[in-house]
Short mmCIF file of C-alpha atoms and ligand atoms in Angstrom, two decimals:
data_model
loop_
_atom_site.label_atom_id
_atom_site.label_comp_id
_atom_site.label_asym_id
_atom_site.label_seq_id
_atom_site.Cartn_x
_atom_site.Cartn_y
_atom_site.Cartn_z
CA MET H 1 7.27 -21.44 20.02
CA ASP H 2 6.54 -25.05 19.12
CA TYR H 3 9.30 -27.30 17.80
CA PHE H 4 9.76 -31.01 17.33
CA TYR H 5 12.26 -32.60 19.72
CA ILE H 6 13.92 -36.02 19.64
CA GLY H 7 15.60 -37.59 22.68
CA ILE H 8 17.71 -40.79 22.60
CA ASP H 9 19.46 -42.62 25.44
CA ASP H 10 20.82 -45.97 26.64
CA THR H 11 21.90 -47.57 23.37
CA ASP H 12 25.44 -48.67 24.24
CA SER H 13 27.23 -51.22 26.40
CA PRO H 14 30.67 -51.24 28.07
CA ASP H 15 31.88 -53.34 25.10
CA GLY H 16 30.82 -51.08 22.29
CA MET H 17 28.74 -48.36 20.68
CA CYS H 18 28.10 -44.91 22.00
CA THR H 19 24.87 -42.95 21.84
CA THR H 20 26.74 -39.99 20.27
CA PHE H 21 27.87 -42.27 17.42
CA LEU H 22 24.31 -43.39 16.83
CA ALA H 23 23.25 -39.73 16.82
CA SER H 24 25.92 -38.91 14.28
CA ALA H 25 24.76 -41.81 12.03
CA ILE H 26 21.16 -40.58 12.31
CA LEU H 27 22.20 -37.05 11.35
CA LYS H 28 23.94 -38.39 8.25
CA GLU H 29 20.77 -40.20 7.27
CA PHE H 30 18.73 -37.03 7.97
CA LYS H 31 21.03 -35.13 5.61
CA LYS H 32 20.56 -37.73 2.85
CA ASN H 33 16.82 -37.19 3.24
CA ASP H 34 17.04 -33.37 3.38
CA ILE H 35 16.04 -33.25 7.02
CA GLU H 36 17.80 -30.46 8.91
CA ILE H 37 18.06 -30.01 12.64
CA ILE H 38 18.24 -26.59 14.33
CA GLY H 39 21.67 -25.78 15.72
CA PHE H 40 23.94 -28.50 17.07
CA PRO H 41 22.88 -31.91 18.34
CA ARG H 42 23.00 -31.82 22.16
CA LEU H 43 24.85 -34.15 24.51
CA ILE H 44 23.40 -33.77 27.99
CA ARG H 45 25.19 -35.32 30.96
CA LEU H 46 22.89 -36.40 33.79
CA ASN H 47 23.38 -37.53 37.39
CA PRO H 48 26.89 -39.03 37.60
CA PHE H 49 25.58 -41.41 40.28
CA ALA H 50 22.77 -42.97 38.20
CA LYS H 51 23.12 -46.70 38.86
CA PHE H 52 22.70 -48.06 35.33
CA LYS H 53 24.98 -45.70 33.46
CA THR H 54 27.52 -47.21 31.07
CA ARG H 55 30.14 -44.46 31.38
CA GLY H 56 29.34 -40.77 31.49
CA ASN H 57 25.54 -40.88 31.73
CA GLY H 58 24.83 -38.84 28.61
CA GLY H 59 21.61 -38.49 26.64
CA ILE H 60 21.21 -36.96 23.17
CA SER H 61 18.62 -34.56 21.75
CA PHE H 62 17.81 -32.85 18.44
CA LYS H 63 15.48 -29.94 17.73
CA LEU H 64 13.62 -29.61 14.42
CA ASP H 65 11.33 -27.05 12.82
CA LEU H 66 7.78 -28.32 12.38
CA ASN H 67 8.04 -27.88 8.60
CA GLN H 68 10.64 -30.69 8.40
CA LYS H 69 9.67 -34.26 7.37
CA ILE H 70 8.77 -35.24 10.93
CA ASP H 71 7.31 -38.68 10.17
CA LEU H 72 10.37 -39.67 8.15
CA ALA H 73 12.66 -38.33 10.90
CA LYS H 74 10.83 -40.51 13.46
CA GLU H 75 11.08 -43.54 11.21
CA ILE H 76 14.83 -43.06 10.72
CA VAL H 77 15.47 -42.61 14.47
CA LEU H 78 13.52 -45.73 15.46
CA LYS H 79 15.16 -47.81 12.72
CA PHE H 80 18.69 -46.73 13.70
CA VAL H 81 18.09 -47.19 17.43
CA SER H 82 16.64 -50.67 16.96
CA GLU H 83 19.37 -51.75 14.52
CA LEU H 84 22.48 -50.19 16.09
CA SER H 85 21.84 -50.47 19.85
CA ILE H 86 23.66 -53.27 21.68
CA MET H 87 20.41 -55.06 22.50
CA ASP H 88 22.02 -58.28 23.76
CA CYS H 89 23.60 -56.46 26.73
CA ASP H 90 21.31 -56.81 29.79
CA ASN H 91 22.09 -53.28 30.83
CA THR H 92 21.20 -51.69 27.47
CA ASN H 93 17.59 -50.55 27.51
CA PRO H 94 17.12 -47.89 24.85
CA GLY H 95 14.49 -45.22 25.07
CA VAL H 96 13.42 -42.74 22.38
CA VAL H 97 11.18 -39.76 23.08
CA PHE H 98 9.43 -37.50 20.54
CA TYR H 99 7.95 -34.24 21.78
CA LYS H 100 6.12 -31.53 19.90
CA GLY H 101 5.63 -28.23 21.67
CA GLU H 102 7.45 -25.77 23.92
CA ILE H 103 9.91 -26.63 26.66
CA THR H 104 7.86 -25.89 29.79
CA GLU H 105 8.90 -25.02 33.34
CA GLU H 106 7.91 -28.50 34.52
CA MET H 107 10.16 -30.05 31.86
CA ILE H 108 13.06 -27.91 33.04
CA ARG H 109 12.36 -29.04 36.61
CA TYR H 110 12.39 -32.67 35.39
CA ALA H 111 15.78 -32.13 33.69
CA PHE H 112 17.28 -30.76 36.90
CA LYS H 113 15.84 -33.71 38.80
CA ALA H 114 17.58 -36.08 36.37
CA ILE H 115 20.86 -34.25 37.01
CA TYR H 116 20.44 -33.85 40.78
CA SER H 117 18.78 -37.11 41.82
CA ILE H 118 17.37 -40.46 40.71
CA ILE H 119 14.26 -41.01 38.56
CA THR H 120 12.46 -44.33 37.98
CA ILE H 121 11.26 -45.59 34.59
CA GLU H 122 7.65 -45.42 35.83
CA GLU H 123 8.09 -41.80 36.90
CA ALA H 124 9.55 -40.89 33.49
CA GLU H 125 6.73 -42.67 31.71
CA GLU H 126 4.11 -40.86 33.77
CA PHE H 127 5.84 -37.55 33.12
CA ALA H 128 5.93 -38.23 29.36
CA SER H 129 2.19 -38.85 29.32
CA GLN H 130 1.63 -35.68 31.38
CA ILE H 131 3.47 -33.51 28.81
CA GLY H 132 2.08 -35.42 25.82
CA ALA H 133 5.41 -36.85 24.66
CA GLU H 134 5.54 -40.01 22.57
CA ILE H 135 7.79 -42.67 24.07
CA HIS H 136 9.38 -45.74 22.50
CA LYS H 137 10.80 -48.27 24.92
CA PHE H 138 13.16 -50.98 23.74
CA LYS H 139 13.44 -53.85 26.24
CA LYS H 140 12.97 -52.15 29.67
CA GLY H 141 13.17 -48.77 27.97
CA ARG H 142 15.17 -47.13 30.79
CA GLY H 143 16.57 -44.69 28.24
CA ILE H 144 13.34 -42.68 28.31
CA ILE H 145 14.51 -41.22 31.66
CA GLY H 146 17.53 -39.60 30.04
CA SER H 147 15.82 -38.88 26.70
CA ILE H 148 13.21 -36.62 28.30
CA ALA H 149 15.94 -34.86 30.28
CA ALA H 150 18.12 -34.41 27.17
CA ILE H 151 15.20 -32.69 25.40
CA SER H 152 14.22 -30.56 28.42
CA CYS H 153 17.59 -29.42 29.79
CA PRO H 154 18.18 -25.66 29.55
CA LEU H 155 21.71 -24.65 28.53
CA GLU H 156 22.67 -21.28 30.01
CA ASP H 157 26.29 -22.22 30.35
CA TYR H 158 27.48 -24.72 27.76
CA THR H 159 30.50 -26.08 25.94
CA TYR H 160 31.10 -28.03 22.74
CA GLU H 161 32.71 -31.35 21.98
CA LEU H 162 34.03 -32.51 18.64
CA LEU H 163 33.85 -36.29 18.49
CA ALA H 164 35.83 -38.14 15.80
CA TYR H 165 34.83 -41.74 15.15
CA ARG H 166 37.01 -44.67 14.09
CA ASP H 167 36.65 -47.00 11.18
CA SER H 168 34.69 -50.01 12.47
CA SER H 169 37.55 -52.37 11.53
CA ARG H 170 39.63 -50.66 14.27
CA TYR H 171 37.15 -51.03 17.16
CA GLY H 172 38.80 -52.54 20.21
CA THR H 173 42.37 -51.95 18.98
CA LEU H 174 44.86 -49.39 20.33
CA ARG H 175 44.09 -45.88 19.16
CA GLU H 176 46.72 -44.23 16.98
CA ILE H 177 46.89 -40.51 17.59
CA ASP H 178 50.10 -38.55 17.16
CA TYR H 179 50.92 -37.40 20.71
CA ASP H 180 53.04 -34.39 19.65
CA SER H 181 50.25 -33.09 17.44
CA VAL H 182 47.90 -33.07 20.44
CA VAL H 183 50.52 -31.15 22.46
CA ARG H 184 50.71 -28.65 19.59
CA MET H 185 46.94 -28.39 19.35
CA ASP H 186 46.74 -27.75 23.09
CA LYS H 187 49.43 -25.05 22.89
CA GLU H 188 47.66 -23.27 20.05
CA THR H 189 44.04 -23.53 21.19
CA PHE H 190 44.05 -23.71 25.02
CA PRO H 191 42.16 -22.31 26.93
CA GLU H 192 39.42 -22.15 24.26
CA THR H 193 39.86 -25.91 24.06
CA PHE H 194 40.59 -27.63 27.37
CA GLU H 195 41.04 -31.06 28.97
CA ASN H 196 43.26 -32.10 26.05
CA ILE H 197 46.29 -33.46 27.80
CA ASP H 198 47.64 -34.12 31.29
CA GLY H 199 51.36 -34.76 31.11
CA GLU H 200 51.76 -38.04 29.24
CA TYR H 201 48.03 -38.73 29.48
CA LEU H 202 46.08 -38.03 26.28
CA ALA H 203 42.77 -36.88 27.71
CA ILE H 204 41.15 -36.54 24.27
CA GLU H 205 41.43 -40.30 23.78
CA PRO H 206 38.82 -42.55 25.44
CA LYS H 207 40.15 -45.66 27.18
CA THR H 208 37.14 -47.86 26.33
CA PRO H 209 36.44 -49.96 23.20
CA CYS H 210 33.82 -47.47 21.95
CA PRO H 211 33.77 -46.05 18.37
CA ILE H 212 35.28 -42.70 19.43
CA LEU H 213 38.85 -41.96 18.32
CA TYR H 214 39.04 -38.66 20.17
CA GLY H 215 36.92 -35.92 21.71
CA ILE H 216 38.06 -32.29 21.85
CA ARG H 217 36.21 -30.01 24.26
CA SER H 218 35.87 -26.27 23.81
CA ASN H 219 34.07 -23.04 24.64
CA ASN H 220 33.13 -22.33 21.03
CA PRO H 221 32.59 -24.46 17.93
CA GLU H 222 34.93 -22.44 15.64
CA VAL H 223 38.10 -23.35 17.53
CA LEU H 224 37.28 -27.03 16.99
CA ASP H 225 37.97 -26.66 13.26
CA ILE H 226 41.42 -25.30 14.09
CA ALA H 227 42.03 -28.08 16.61
CA ARG H 228 40.86 -30.77 14.17
CA ASP H 229 43.34 -29.55 11.57
CA ILE H 230 46.28 -29.75 13.98
CA VAL H 231 45.65 -33.21 15.49
CA ILE H 232 47.18 -35.98 13.37
CA PRO H 233 45.29 -39.26 13.54
CA ASN H 234 47.35 -42.22 12.40
CA GLU H 235 44.19 -44.08 11.48
CA ARG H 236 41.18 -43.21 9.35
CA ILE H 237 38.46 -41.00 10.79
CA ALA H 238 35.20 -42.51 9.57
CA ASP H 239 32.96 -39.68 10.73
CA SER H 240 32.85 -36.74 13.13
CA CYS H 241 30.24 -34.60 14.82
CA ILE H 242 30.15 -31.51 17.05
CA PHE H 243 27.79 -31.57 20.05
CA LYS H 244 26.60 -28.70 22.23
CA THR H 245 26.71 -29.90 25.81
CA ASN H 246 26.42 -29.17 29.53
CA GLN H 247 29.83 -30.79 30.10
CA HIS H 248 32.19 -28.79 32.32
CA THR H 249 29.53 -26.38 33.54
CA ASP H 250 29.04 -27.64 37.15
CA MET H 251 25.37 -28.06 36.33
CA HIS H 252 25.28 -31.06 38.70
CA ILE H 253 26.38 -28.96 41.69
CA GLN H 254 23.64 -27.84 44.11
CA ASN H 255 24.24 -25.19 46.76
CA ALA H 256 23.95 -26.74 50.22
CA ASN H 257 23.64 -24.42 53.21
CA ARG H 258 24.66 -27.04 55.72
CA ILE H 259 26.16 -30.51 55.80
CA SER H 260 23.00 -32.11 57.22
CA GLU H 261 21.22 -31.29 53.92
CA LEU H 262 23.49 -33.52 51.83
CA LYS H 263 21.90 -36.61 50.30
CA GLN H 264 23.46 -39.73 48.80
CA TYR H 265 23.71 -39.85 44.97
CA SER H 266 23.66 -36.05 44.64
CA CYS H 267 26.35 -33.41 44.07
CA TYR H 268 26.89 -30.20 46.01
CA LYS H 269 29.10 -27.39 47.08
CA VAL H 270 29.15 -27.01 50.83
CA ARG H 271 31.25 -25.17 53.40
CA GLY H 272 32.74 -26.74 56.47
CA ILE H 273 35.71 -26.99 58.79
CA VAL H 274 38.32 -29.69 58.53
CA LYS H 275 38.07 -31.83 61.66
CA ASP H 276 41.14 -34.01 61.41
CA LYS H 277 44.38 -34.39 59.49
CA PRO H 278 43.72 -36.14 56.15
CA HIS H 279 44.85 -39.78 56.23
CA ILE H 280 45.49 -42.31 53.49
CA ILE H 281 44.13 -45.85 53.49
CA GLU H 282 45.05 -49.04 51.63
CA GLY H 283 44.54 -48.55 47.92
CA GLY H 284 45.80 -44.98 48.14
CA HIS H 285 42.50 -43.24 48.91
CA MET H 286 42.70 -40.16 51.14
CA PHE H 287 40.04 -39.10 53.65
CA PHE H 288 39.25 -36.40 56.20
CA THR H 289 36.13 -35.29 58.06
CA LEU H 290 34.43 -31.98 57.33
CA TYR H 291 32.00 -30.53 59.87
CA ASP H 292 29.69 -27.61 60.56
CA GLU H 293 27.11 -26.88 63.27
CA SER H 294 24.64 -29.31 61.64
CA GLY H 295 26.80 -32.40 61.27
CA GLU H 296 29.81 -33.93 59.59
CA ILE H 297 30.74 -35.90 56.47
CA GLU H 298 33.72 -37.95 55.40
CA CYS H 299 35.39 -36.41 52.34
CA GLY H 300 37.51 -38.48 49.97
CA ALA H 301 40.16 -37.84 47.34
CA TYR H 302 40.43 -41.21 45.67
CA GLU H 303 43.55 -42.87 44.25
CA PRO H 304 42.84 -41.88 40.61
CA THR H 305 43.07 -38.21 41.65
CA LYS H 306 46.85 -38.82 41.99
CA ASN H 307 48.73 -35.62 42.93
CA PHE H 308 45.53 -33.88 44.03
CA ARG H 309 45.89 -36.03 47.17
CA LYS H 310 49.17 -34.25 47.96
CA ILE H 311 47.25 -30.97 48.02
CA VAL H 312 44.49 -32.43 50.18
CA ALA H 313 47.17 -33.77 52.53
CA GLU H 314 48.15 -30.14 53.25
CA LEU H 315 44.78 -29.47 54.93
CA LYS H 316 44.84 -29.17 58.70
CA ALA H 317 42.23 -29.33 61.43
CA GLY H 318 40.50 -25.95 61.72
CA ASP H 319 40.81 -24.99 58.04
CA GLU H 320 37.58 -23.60 56.60
CA ILE H 321 36.96 -24.78 53.03
CA GLU H 322 34.17 -25.12 50.46
CA VAL H 323 34.13 -28.52 48.75
CA TYR H 324 32.51 -29.35 45.39
CA GLY H 325 31.62 -32.95 44.65
CA GLY H 326 29.11 -35.70 45.23
CA ILE H 327 28.09 -38.49 47.56
CA GLY H 328 28.33 -41.92 45.96
CA GLU H 329 27.93 -45.58 46.83
CA GLN H 330 30.24 -45.44 49.88
CA ASN H 331 28.42 -42.45 51.35
CA THR H 332 31.58 -40.35 51.29
CA PHE H 333 31.83 -36.94 49.64
CA ASN H 334 33.93 -37.44 46.54
CA ILE H 335 35.82 -34.14 46.10
CA GLU H 336 36.03 -32.63 42.60
CA LYS H 337 37.56 -29.36 43.75
CA PHE H 338 37.72 -27.16 46.82
CA GLN H 339 38.30 -23.54 47.73
CA VAL H 340 40.26 -22.54 50.79
CA LEU H 341 38.16 -19.99 52.69
CA LYS H 342 40.26 -19.50 55.82
CA LEU H 343 43.38 -21.35 56.71
CA ASN H 344 44.07 -22.20 60.31
CA GLN H 345 47.38 -20.37 60.79
CA PHE H 346 47.85 -21.67 64.31
CA LEU H 347 48.62 -25.07 65.65
CA TYR H 348 48.27 -25.76 69.38
CA LYS H 349 51.42 -27.44 70.61
CA ASN H 350 53.13 -28.38 73.89
CA PRO H 351 55.05 -25.36 75.24
CA ILE H 352 58.79 -24.88 74.62
CA CYS H 353 60.83 -25.03 77.82
CA GLU H 354 63.18 -22.20 78.89
CA CYS H 355 66.03 -24.53 77.95
CA GLY H 356 64.73 -24.57 74.35
CA LYS H 357 63.37 -28.14 74.25
CA ARG H 358 59.70 -28.99 73.55
CA MET H 359 58.02 -30.14 76.80
CA THR H 360 56.02 -33.37 77.09
CA SER H 361 52.76 -34.02 78.92
CA ALA H 362 53.19 -34.89 82.60
CA GLY H 363 49.88 -36.81 82.51
CA LYS H 364 46.25 -35.76 82.30
CA GLY H 365 45.67 -32.66 84.49
CA LYS H 366 49.35 -32.56 85.52
CA GLY H 367 50.71 -30.02 83.06
CA PHE H 368 54.00 -30.45 81.19
CA LYS H 369 57.53 -31.51 82.06
CA CYS H 370 60.86 -31.04 80.31
CA LYS H 371 62.80 -34.22 79.75
CA ASN H 372 65.97 -32.19 79.17
CA CYS H 373 66.17 -29.96 82.29
CA GLY H 374 63.42 -31.36 84.51
CA ARG H 375 61.41 -28.12 84.65
CA LYS H 376 57.65 -28.50 85.22
CA ILE H 377 54.61 -26.31 84.59
CA GLY H 378 51.20 -26.96 86.12
CA SER H 379 48.90 -25.75 83.34
CA ASP H 380 47.62 -28.26 80.78
CA ASP H 381 47.06 -25.53 78.16
CA LYS H 382 48.85 -26.01 74.85
CA VAL H 383 50.20 -22.86 73.22
CA PRO H 384 49.31 -21.48 69.78
CA GLU H 385 52.14 -21.34 67.26
CA ILE H 386 52.02 -19.75 63.82
CA VAL H 387 52.59 -22.34 61.11
CA GLU H 388 53.76 -21.90 57.53
CA ARG H 389 51.07 -23.10 55.08
CA SER H 390 51.56 -24.05 51.45
CA LEU H 391 47.83 -23.67 50.69
CA ILE H 392 46.61 -20.15 49.93
CA ASN H 393 43.51 -18.41 51.32
CA GLY H 394 40.86 -17.92 48.61
CA LYS H 395 42.50 -20.28 46.14
CA PHE H 396 40.72 -23.19 44.37
CA TYR H 397 42.33 -26.60 43.96
CA GLU H 398 40.98 -29.19 41.49
CA THR H 399 41.41 -32.84 40.56
CA PRO H 400 43.65 -33.53 37.53
CA VAL H 401 42.17 -33.76 34.02
CA SER H 402 42.63 -37.55 34.04
CA ALA H 403 40.25 -37.90 37.02
CA ARG H 404 37.74 -35.19 36.21
CA ARG H 405 34.01 -35.75 35.80
CA HIS H 406 32.34 -34.74 32.52
CA LEU H 407 30.19 -32.20 34.34
CA SER H 408 32.94 -30.69 36.52
CA LYS H 409 33.75 -27.11 35.64
CA PRO H 410 37.52 -26.78 35.35
CA LEU H 411 39.08 -23.75 37.04
CA ILE H 412 40.16 -22.49 33.62
CA ARG H 413 36.44 -21.94 32.82
CA MET H 414 35.68 -20.24 36.16
CA ASN H 415 36.95 -16.73 35.34
CA LEU H 416 38.98 -16.62 38.51
CA ASP H 417 41.37 -13.73 38.99
P1 LIG E 1 27.51 -43.38 27.20
O1 LIG E 1 27.93 -42.12 27.90
O2 LIG E 1 28.64 -44.26 26.89
O3 LIG E 1 26.59 -43.10 26.04
P2 LIG E 1 25.96 -43.68 29.49
O4 LIG E 1 26.96 -43.65 30.58
O5 LIG E 1 25.25 -42.46 29.08
O6 LIG E 1 26.62 -44.25 28.21
P3 LIG E 1 23.58 -45.18 29.34
O7 LIG E 1 23.85 -46.46 28.62
O8 LIG E 1 22.97 -44.06 28.59
O9 LIG E 1 24.94 -44.74 30.00
O10 LIG E 1 22.73 -45.51 30.60
C1 LIG E 1 22.31 -44.54 31.55
C2 LIG E 1 20.89 -44.89 31.97
O11 LIG E 1 20.55 -44.18 33.14
C3 LIG E 1 19.88 -44.50 30.90
O12 LIG E 1 18.91 -45.50 30.83
C4 LIG E 1 19.25 -43.22 31.45
O13 LIG E 1 17.93 -43.04 31.02
C5 LIG E 1 19.34 -43.49 32.92
N1 LIG E 1 19.37 -42.28 33.74
C6 LIG E 1 19.89 -41.08 33.43
N2 LIG E 1 19.73 -40.21 34.45
C7 LIG E 1 19.10 -40.88 35.42
C8 LIG E 1 18.64 -40.51 36.72
N3 LIG E 1 18.81 -39.29 37.20
N4 LIG E 1 18.00 -41.46 37.46
C9 LIG E 1 17.84 -42.71 36.97
N5 LIG E 1 18.25 -43.11 35.76
C10 LIG E 1 18.87 -42.21 34.98
#
């Protein structure tokens, strides 16, 4: 069936604004003019490795019935985008897309491309003309890339986010949210809401100067009303809006059959065998190599993943695991989570001497010698020894809430036994 769709992207800068806030302001204006959208506004997260993203690479879309005041809706959207976008930031290049019709297979393919890989402005423009969409580019108009994807993205798995916005006089100042009330909200609504808190870290509170006071994420919209009532803001909430979104669905993860298939700036799950003991480098980042018969890749658990690195440090050469994550700027596989498929229960070590001491190598091809009693053996073969492992076969391990990507599906949403 034909509907009217609106897509908006790339209106904010690192110093202010947020496309969701603009969307919420537009919806208020729609309401004043008796324009109704169908369902919730959508917040669609796209490729986390897109070069020009401000923060979470999100685009917005609305769906309207054709009997709504379409021309007025278009006028309002263009007015708000041109007046509220941070146009003086070089990296802010808004794009608005209007589309009347059905969401076609080729549009769905485009949306997945915007999540899986990189699209140019020219390619997006060509695609818009192919599907008969109306585009409005402000400055370079890069936002049309995400706007088309936000309209076209199917949502089989989805979540919701309630965003509460601050009074504009408070922008840039410390946010005032009662910590204990968030703990209470988490206790009463988790796991239907999730990613609320991580120890002392208030995950619902953004750390940037944007208009958002807090964002609460959930599996259903009803629980957000309960959560909203429990959280005590110690500053005025100027506005709020619930979005339907692909956040926390793993929609960015592609299945890779072998390591040689992996491409930079894309996200995957892939199986492999740990080649070496994970090691930490300056800055606190931890790395190890994962291999299969087709090749190998360096996997990283970066400093912000904090205690997750202690789990990664427990991996040993020979462990078979499946990693979820993506390949960024440095060409390393940035791990979001992993599942242990088969732990290596054996370590090959120098033999123990009859006297009870561990023997040492007598030199290449010369076997082992015991420094304690002088005994020698000619064979160079190390012996397998069963080792105690703290990791568990079959179990998933994930990065902490504070370091999690918007698209990453938390284990709590994975229906694991
Ligand atoms: P916020 O989340 O704070 O609203 P953001 O992180 O979404 O900001 P934007 O300011 O929207 O960042 O900038 C992202 C830009 O990247 C947009 O112009 C969008 O069209 C573009 N973009 C999105 N996906 C891709 C992609 N796959 N390839 C190339 N460009 C993309």
